[in-house]
XYZ file of C-alpha atoms in Angstrom:
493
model
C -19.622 6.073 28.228
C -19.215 2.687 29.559
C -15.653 1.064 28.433
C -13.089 1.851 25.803
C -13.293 -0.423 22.679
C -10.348 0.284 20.756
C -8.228 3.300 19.667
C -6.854 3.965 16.157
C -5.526 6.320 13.855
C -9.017 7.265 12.877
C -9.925 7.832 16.357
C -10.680 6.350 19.925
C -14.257 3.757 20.253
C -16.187 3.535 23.538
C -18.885 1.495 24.225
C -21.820 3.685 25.721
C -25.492 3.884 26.764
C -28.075 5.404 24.946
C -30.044 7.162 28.497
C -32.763 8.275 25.743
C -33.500 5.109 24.161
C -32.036 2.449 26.312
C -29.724 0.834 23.902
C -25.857 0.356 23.588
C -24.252 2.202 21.464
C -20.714 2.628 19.875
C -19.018 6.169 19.829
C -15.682 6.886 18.069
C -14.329 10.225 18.577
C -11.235 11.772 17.682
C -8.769 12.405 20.839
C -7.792 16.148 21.433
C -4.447 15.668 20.539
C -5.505 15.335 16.679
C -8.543 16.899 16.785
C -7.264 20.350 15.047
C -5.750 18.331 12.080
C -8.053 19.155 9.283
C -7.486 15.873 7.216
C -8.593 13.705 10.392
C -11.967 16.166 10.635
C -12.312 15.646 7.154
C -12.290 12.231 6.730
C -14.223 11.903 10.252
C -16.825 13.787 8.329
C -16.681 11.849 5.445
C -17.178 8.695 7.685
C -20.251 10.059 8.932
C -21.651 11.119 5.373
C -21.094 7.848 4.114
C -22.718 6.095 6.665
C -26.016 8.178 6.625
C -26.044 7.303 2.749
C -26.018 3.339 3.330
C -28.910 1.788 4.698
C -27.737 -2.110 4.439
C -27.715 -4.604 7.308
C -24.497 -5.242 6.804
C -23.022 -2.285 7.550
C -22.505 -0.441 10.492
C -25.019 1.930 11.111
C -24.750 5.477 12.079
C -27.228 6.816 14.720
C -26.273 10.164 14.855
C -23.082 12.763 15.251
C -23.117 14.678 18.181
C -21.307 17.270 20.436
C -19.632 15.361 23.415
C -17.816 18.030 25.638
C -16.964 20.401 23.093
C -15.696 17.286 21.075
C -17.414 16.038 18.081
C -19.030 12.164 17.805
C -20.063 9.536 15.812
C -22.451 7.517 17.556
C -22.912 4.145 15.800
C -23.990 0.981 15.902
C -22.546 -1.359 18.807
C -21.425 -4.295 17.253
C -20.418 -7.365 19.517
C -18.104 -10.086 18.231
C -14.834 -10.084 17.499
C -13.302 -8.847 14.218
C -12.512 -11.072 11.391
C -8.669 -10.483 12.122
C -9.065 -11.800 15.788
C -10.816 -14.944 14.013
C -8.173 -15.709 11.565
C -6.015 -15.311 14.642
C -7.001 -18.389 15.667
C -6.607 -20.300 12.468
C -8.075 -20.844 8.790
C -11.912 -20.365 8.799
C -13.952 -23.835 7.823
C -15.413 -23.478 3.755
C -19.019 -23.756 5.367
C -18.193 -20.310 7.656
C -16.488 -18.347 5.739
C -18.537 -18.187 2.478
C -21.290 -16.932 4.284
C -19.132 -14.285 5.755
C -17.552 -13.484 2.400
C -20.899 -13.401 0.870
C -22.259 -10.886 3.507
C -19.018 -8.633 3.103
C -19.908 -8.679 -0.860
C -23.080 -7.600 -0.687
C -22.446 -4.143 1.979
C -19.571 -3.438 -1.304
C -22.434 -3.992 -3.404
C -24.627 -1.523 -1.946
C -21.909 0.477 -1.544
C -20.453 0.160 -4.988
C -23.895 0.852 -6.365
C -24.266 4.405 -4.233
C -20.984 5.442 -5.719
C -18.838 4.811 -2.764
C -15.254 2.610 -2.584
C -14.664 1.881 0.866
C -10.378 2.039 -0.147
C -9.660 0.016 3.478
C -11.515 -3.203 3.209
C -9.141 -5.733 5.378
C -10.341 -8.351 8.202
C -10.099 -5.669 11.334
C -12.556 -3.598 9.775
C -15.134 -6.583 9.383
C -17.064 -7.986 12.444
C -19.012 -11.064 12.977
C -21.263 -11.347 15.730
C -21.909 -14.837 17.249
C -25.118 -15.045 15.149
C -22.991 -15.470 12.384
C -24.199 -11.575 10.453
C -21.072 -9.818 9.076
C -21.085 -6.302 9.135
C -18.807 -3.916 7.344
C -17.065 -1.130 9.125
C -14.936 1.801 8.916
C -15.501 4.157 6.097
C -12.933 6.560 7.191
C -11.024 6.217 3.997
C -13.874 5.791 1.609
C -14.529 8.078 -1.273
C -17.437 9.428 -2.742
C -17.021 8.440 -7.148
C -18.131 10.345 -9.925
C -20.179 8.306 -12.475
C -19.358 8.251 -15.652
C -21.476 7.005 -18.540
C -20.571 3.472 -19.954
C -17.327 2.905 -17.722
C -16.439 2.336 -14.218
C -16.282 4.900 -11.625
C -13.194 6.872 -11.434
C -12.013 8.606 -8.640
C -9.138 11.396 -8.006
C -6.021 10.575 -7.241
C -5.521 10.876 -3.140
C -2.160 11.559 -1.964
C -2.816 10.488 1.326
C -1.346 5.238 3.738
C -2.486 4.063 6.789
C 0.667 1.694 7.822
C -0.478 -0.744 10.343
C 0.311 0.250 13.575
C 1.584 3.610 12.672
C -1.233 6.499 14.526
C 0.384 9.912 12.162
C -1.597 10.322 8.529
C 0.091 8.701 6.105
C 0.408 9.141 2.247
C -1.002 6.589 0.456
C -4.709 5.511 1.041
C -5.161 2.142 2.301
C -3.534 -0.685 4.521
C -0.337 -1.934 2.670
C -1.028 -5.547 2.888
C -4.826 -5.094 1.245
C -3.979 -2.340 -0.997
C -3.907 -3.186 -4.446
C -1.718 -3.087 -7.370
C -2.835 0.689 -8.438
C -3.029 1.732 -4.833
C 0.039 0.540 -4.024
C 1.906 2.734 -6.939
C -0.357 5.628 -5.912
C -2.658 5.593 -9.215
C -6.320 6.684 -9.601
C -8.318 3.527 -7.785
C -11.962 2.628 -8.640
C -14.626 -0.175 -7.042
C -11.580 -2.560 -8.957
C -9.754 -1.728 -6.104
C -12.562 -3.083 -3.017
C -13.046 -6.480 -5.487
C -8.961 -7.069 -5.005
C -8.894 -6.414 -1.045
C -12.360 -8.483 -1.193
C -9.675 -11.400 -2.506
C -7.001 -10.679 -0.180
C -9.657 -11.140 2.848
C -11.170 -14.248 1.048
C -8.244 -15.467 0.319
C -7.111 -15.112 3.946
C -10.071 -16.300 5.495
C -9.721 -19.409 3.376
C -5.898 -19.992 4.060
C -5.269 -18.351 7.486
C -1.966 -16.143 5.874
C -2.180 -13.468 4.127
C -1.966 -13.251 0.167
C 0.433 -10.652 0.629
C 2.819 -9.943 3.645
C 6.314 -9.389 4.429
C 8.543 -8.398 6.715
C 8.631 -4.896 5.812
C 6.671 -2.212 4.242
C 8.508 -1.841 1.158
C 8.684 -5.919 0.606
C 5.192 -5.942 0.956
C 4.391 -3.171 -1.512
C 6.629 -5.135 -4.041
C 4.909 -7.948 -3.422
C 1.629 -6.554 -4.128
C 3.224 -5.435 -7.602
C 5.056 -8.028 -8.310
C 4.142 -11.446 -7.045
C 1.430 -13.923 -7.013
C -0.118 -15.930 -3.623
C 0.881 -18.797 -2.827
C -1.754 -20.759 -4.885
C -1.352 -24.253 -3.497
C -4.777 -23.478 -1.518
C -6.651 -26.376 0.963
C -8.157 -29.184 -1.515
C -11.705 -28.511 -0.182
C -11.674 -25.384 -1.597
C -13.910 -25.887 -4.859
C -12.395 -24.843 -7.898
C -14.711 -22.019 -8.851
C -13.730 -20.586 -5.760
C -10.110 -20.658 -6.449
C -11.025 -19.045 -10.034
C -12.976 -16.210 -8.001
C -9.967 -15.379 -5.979
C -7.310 -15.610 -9.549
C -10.126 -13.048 -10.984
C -10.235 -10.790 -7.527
C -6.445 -10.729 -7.332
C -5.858 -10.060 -10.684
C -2.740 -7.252 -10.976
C -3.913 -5.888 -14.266
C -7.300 -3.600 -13.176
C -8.705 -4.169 -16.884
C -8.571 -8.123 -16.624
C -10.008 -8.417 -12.656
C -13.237 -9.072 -11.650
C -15.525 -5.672 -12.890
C -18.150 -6.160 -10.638
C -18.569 -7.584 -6.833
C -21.841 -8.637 -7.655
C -20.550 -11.360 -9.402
C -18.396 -12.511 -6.305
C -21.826 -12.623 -4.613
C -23.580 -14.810 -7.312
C -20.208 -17.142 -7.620
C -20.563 -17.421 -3.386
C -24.395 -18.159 -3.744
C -24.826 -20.386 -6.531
C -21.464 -21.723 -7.298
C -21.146 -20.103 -10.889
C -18.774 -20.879 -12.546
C -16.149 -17.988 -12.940
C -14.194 -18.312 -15.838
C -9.972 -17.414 -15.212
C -8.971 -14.205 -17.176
C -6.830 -16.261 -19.046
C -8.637 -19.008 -19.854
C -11.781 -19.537 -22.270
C -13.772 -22.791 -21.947
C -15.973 -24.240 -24.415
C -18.455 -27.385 -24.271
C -19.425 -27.691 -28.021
C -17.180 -29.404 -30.304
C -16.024 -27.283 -33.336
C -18.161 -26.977 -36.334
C -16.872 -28.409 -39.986
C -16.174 -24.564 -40.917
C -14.490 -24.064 -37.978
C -12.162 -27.293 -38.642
C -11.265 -26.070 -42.190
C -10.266 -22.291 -40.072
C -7.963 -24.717 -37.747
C -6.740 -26.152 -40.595
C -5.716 -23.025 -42.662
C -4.430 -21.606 -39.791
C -2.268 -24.826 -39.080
C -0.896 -23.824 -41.978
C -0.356 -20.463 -42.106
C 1.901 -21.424 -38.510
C 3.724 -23.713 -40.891
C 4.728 -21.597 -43.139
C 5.526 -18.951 -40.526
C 7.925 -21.634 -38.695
C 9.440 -22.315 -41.675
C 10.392 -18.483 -42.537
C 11.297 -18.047 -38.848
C 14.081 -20.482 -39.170
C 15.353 -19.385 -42.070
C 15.830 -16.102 -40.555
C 17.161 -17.546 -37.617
C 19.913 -19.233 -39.565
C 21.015 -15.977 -41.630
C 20.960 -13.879 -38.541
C 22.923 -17.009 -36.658
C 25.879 -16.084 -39.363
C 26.358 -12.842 -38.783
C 29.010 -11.525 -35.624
C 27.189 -10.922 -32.433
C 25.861 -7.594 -31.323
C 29.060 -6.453 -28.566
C 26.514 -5.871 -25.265
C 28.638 -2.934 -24.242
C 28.011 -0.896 -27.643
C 24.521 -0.652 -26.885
C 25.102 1.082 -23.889
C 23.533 1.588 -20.864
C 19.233 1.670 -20.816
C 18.380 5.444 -19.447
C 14.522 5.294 -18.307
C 13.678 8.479 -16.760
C 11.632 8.499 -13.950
C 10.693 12.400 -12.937
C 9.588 14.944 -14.736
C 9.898 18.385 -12.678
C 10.187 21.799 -14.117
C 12.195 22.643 -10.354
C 15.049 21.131 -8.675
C 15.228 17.146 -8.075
C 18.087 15.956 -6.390
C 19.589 13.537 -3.753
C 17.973 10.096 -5.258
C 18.218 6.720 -2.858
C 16.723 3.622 -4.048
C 14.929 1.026 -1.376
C 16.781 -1.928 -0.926
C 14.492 -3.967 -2.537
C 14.340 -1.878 -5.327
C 10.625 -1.117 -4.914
C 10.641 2.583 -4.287
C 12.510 5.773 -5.149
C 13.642 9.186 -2.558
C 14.541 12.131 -3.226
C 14.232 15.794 -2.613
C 12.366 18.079 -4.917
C 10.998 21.697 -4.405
C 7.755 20.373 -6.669
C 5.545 21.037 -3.917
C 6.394 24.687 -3.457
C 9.307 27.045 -1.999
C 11.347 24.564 -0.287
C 13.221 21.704 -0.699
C 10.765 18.269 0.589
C 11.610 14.545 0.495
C 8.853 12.664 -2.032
C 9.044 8.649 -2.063
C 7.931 7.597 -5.721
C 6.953 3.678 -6.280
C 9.137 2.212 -9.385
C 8.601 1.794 -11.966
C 6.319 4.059 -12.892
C 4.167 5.008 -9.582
C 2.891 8.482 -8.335
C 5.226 10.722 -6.356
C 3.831 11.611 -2.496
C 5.107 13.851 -0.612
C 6.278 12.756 3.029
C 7.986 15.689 4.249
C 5.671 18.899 4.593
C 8.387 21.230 7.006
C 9.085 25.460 6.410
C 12.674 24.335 6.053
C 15.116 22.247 3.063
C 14.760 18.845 3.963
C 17.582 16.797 1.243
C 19.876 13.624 1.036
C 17.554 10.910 2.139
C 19.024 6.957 3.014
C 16.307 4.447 3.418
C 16.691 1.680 6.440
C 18.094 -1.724 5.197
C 14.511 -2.861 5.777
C 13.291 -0.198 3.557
C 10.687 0.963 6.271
C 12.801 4.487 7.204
C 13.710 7.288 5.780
C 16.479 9.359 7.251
C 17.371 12.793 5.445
C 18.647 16.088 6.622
C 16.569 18.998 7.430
C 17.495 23.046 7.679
C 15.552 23.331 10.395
C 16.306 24.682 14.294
C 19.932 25.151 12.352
C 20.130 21.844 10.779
C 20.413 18.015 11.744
C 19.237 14.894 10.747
C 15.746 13.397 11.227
C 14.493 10.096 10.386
C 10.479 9.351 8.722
C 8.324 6.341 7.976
C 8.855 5.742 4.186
C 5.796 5.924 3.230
C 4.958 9.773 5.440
C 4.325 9.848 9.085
C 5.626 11.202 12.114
C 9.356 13.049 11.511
C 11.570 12.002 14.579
C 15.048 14.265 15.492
C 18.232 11.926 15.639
C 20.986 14.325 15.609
C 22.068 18.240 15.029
C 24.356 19.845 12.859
C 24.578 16.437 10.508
C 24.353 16.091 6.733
C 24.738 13.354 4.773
C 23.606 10.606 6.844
C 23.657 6.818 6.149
C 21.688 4.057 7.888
C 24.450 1.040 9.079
C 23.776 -2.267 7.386
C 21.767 -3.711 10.370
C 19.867 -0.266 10.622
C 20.450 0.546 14.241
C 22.782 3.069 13.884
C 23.646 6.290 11.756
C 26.641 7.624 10.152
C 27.170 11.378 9.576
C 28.879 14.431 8.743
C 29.479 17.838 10.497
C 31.085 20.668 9.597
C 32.948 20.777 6.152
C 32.441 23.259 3.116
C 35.881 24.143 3.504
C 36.494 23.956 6.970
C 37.347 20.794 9.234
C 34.692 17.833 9.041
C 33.877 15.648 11.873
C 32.179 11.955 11.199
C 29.880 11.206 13.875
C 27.740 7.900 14.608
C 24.679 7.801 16.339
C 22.146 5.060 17.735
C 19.120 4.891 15.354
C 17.099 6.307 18.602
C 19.086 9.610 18.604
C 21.317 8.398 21.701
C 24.856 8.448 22.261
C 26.248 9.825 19.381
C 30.115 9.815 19.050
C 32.862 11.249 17.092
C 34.961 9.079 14.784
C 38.839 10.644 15.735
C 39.531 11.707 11.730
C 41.609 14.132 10.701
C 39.602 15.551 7.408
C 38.032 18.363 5.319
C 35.613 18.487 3.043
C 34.289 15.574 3.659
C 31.380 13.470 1.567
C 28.800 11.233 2.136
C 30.142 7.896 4.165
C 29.581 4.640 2.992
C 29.533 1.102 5.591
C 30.908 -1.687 4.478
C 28.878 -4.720 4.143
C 29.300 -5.984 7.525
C 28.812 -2.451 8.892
C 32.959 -2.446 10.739
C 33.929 0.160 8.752
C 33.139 3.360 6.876
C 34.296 4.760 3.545
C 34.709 8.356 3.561
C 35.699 10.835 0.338
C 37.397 13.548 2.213
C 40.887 16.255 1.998
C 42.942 15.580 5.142
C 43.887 18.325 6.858
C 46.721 19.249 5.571
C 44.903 19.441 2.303
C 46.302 15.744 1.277
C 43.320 13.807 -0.794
């Protein structure tokens, strides 16, 4: 080995010489410290499969896997450039450069695409461009082998596994946030639909220098994905069909988006014309039949306008409905045969926590995307783990845990790495700027302590508070003072 390349959560990259064949090569292996979890050897594995069934030049190629002091491999391809992140870094990428790029990066999903495999991770980091200008494709940690089925798309299970950026621990949902799309994002079977939309977001990117989907949190971003469009007022040398191919790539609704990257490739080639989802264009003027159809139908709407208002103007006489006697709308949201309790909503409304014995024996903490996403697990401990509080940002999770005798612990929203705060506490409650934590010891009908601790675990200190039986506190707004539900001790309310 030579130098270190990188480091990620799918491993560590060195840049070595081959002594046999005198070439440089890339190896990635997985540091010690992960090494004996099984899903990181798994999908390390699957990296290597994948990459021994693609033979395309542009994608990385595998030379072998090999046994590296007692450590397992995967010698690849040495790639030099920089990545197509580090080249929007330095600004939006000129029309002439980056269709060639984009082209390049459609036609490894092609061949990809057409072997049965959805790469699930497409973004800019995992693309490099040497100085030739050749693209190449890497990364296939996340990618999934897809069952073919006759007349339709492939489909592929449902994987209840997200790589965050900048977060090392195995996450829950597949994918980067900012790249995943719509179905990915609410933890729903994905197909190759879901490579065509991250093939926009890059485009799109490329083409713009910001991203078609980022904010300043996890949970904003997610909802943004779901919910929002890009910013469509795009650079005026961007030709229209190319504006159409990124509306059909980022289209939300799977059944509407582009079916096929192959027909990115032929719009980047030729210029075809891609015609919107919405939108259907025709050159020929209409036929004398067809103007008697317009016609009828002109007034058939007539006639339909006409009844419309005169039910308008009955229902106009008669009393307004009272808003409160319809009552409240109920939608429900889980359906578990067990125990579900403890529910906290994001701030942003964008995802649901709460605990649920659905995986098993004990009590975990599952984040579900609203309003209708799949439930993941992000808590996986021996112990009850209940009453979670997510971050003002929406990018934490802090519950309570049985464990080591109770406390409170605090998780990435969407899974990672569980972090101790404090012992003993229950209930806890992020403040309103998120750097600090309010909760409760002792209680169940003896004396009850509240108790405030630095997001980081340090310093906590005791509010002086006469009380019993305490519940959860609440901050105010401004986060100088806290509501608490309690008996005082001399059993006053």
């Amino acid at each position: 080995m030579v130098s270190a390349i990188g480091a990620g959560g799918m491993g560590e990259v060195y840049r070595a010489t081959d002594t046999r064949l005198k070439r440089h090569v890339a190896i990635k292996i997985l540091p010690p410290a992960v090494a004996a979890n099984t899903d990181r050897l798994a999908r390390f594995q699957r990296e290597a499969e994948v990459l021994a069934s693609l033979n395309h030049p542009n994608i990385a190629h595998i030379h072998g896997l090999e046994e590296i002091g007692g450590t397992t491999a995967l010698v690849m391809e040495l790639i030099e450039g920089d990545d197509l992140s580090q080249r929007i870094a330095r600004g939006a990428i000129p029309l002439d450069e980056a269709l060639p790029i984009a082209r390049q990066v459609a036609e490894a999903l092609e061949a990809a695409h057409e072997q049965g495999i959805i790469h699930r991770d497409l973004k800019p980091a995992n693309i490099k461009v040497r100085s030739d200008g050749a693209a190449k494709v890497l990364d296939f940690g996340l990618a999934k082998a897809v069952e073919r089925a006759a007349g339709s798309l492939a489909s592929v299970s449902q994987s209840p596994t997200v790589t965050v950026p900048a977060m090392t621990e195995a996450g829950v949902i597949m994918g980067t946030v900012a790249y995943m799309s719509p179905e990915q994002a609410r933890g729903r079977p994905v197909d190759r639909r879901t490579d065509i939309w991250a093939f926009g977001c890059v485009l799109y990117e490329m083409l713009t220098g910001l991203p078609a989907f980022s904010r300043e949190s996890v949970t904003d971003t997610l909802s943004a994905i779901t919910r929002d469009d890009p910013d469509w007022n795009v650079p005026p040398d961007i030709p229209p069909h190319i504006t159409r191919l990124l509306r059909r790539c980022l289209d939300k609704e799977p059944r509407t988006r582009l079916r096929d990257i192959g027909e990115a490739r032929i719009a980047l080639v030729g210029g075809t014309n891609i015609v919107d989802s919405t939108t259907v264009h025709t050159t020929a003027g209409p036929s004398p039949r067809a103007r008697l159809g317009v016609a009828t139908w002109a007034v058939a709407l007539l006639l339909a306008f006409a009844a419309s208002a005169v039910t308008w103007w009955i229902a106009s006489r008669r009393p307004a409905a009272d808003a409160q006697s319809l009552g409240p709308i109920v939608t429900r949201v889980t359906a578990d045969s067990g125990l579900t309790t403890s529910p906290a909503v994001a701030p942003n409304g964008s995802l649901l926590a709460y605990a649920s014995d659905r995986g098993g024996g004990n009590m975990n903490i599952w984040v579900q995307p609203l309003p209708d996403g799949q439930p993941v697990q992000i808590t996986h401990g021996d112990e009850d783990a209940t009453e979670p509080d997510f971050s003002p940002d929406g990018s934490r999770i802090v519950f309570r845990s049985e464990r080591n005798g109770g406390g409170v612990y605090v998780v990435p929203a969407l899974g990672g790495g569980e972090r101790f705060v404090a012992t003993k506490g229950r209930q806890p409650r992020f403040s309103p700027d998120g750097k600090s934590i309010a909760y409760i010891t002792g209680g169940r009908g003896a004396s009850s302590d509240v108790w405030i601790v630095d997001d980081g675990g340090a310093s906590p200190r005791r509010l002086e508070v006469d009380i019993r039986d305490s519940v959860a506190p609440v901050w105010s707004p401004d986060g100088a003072f806290l509501a608490i539900a309690a008996t005082r001790g001399q059993g006053a309310a």
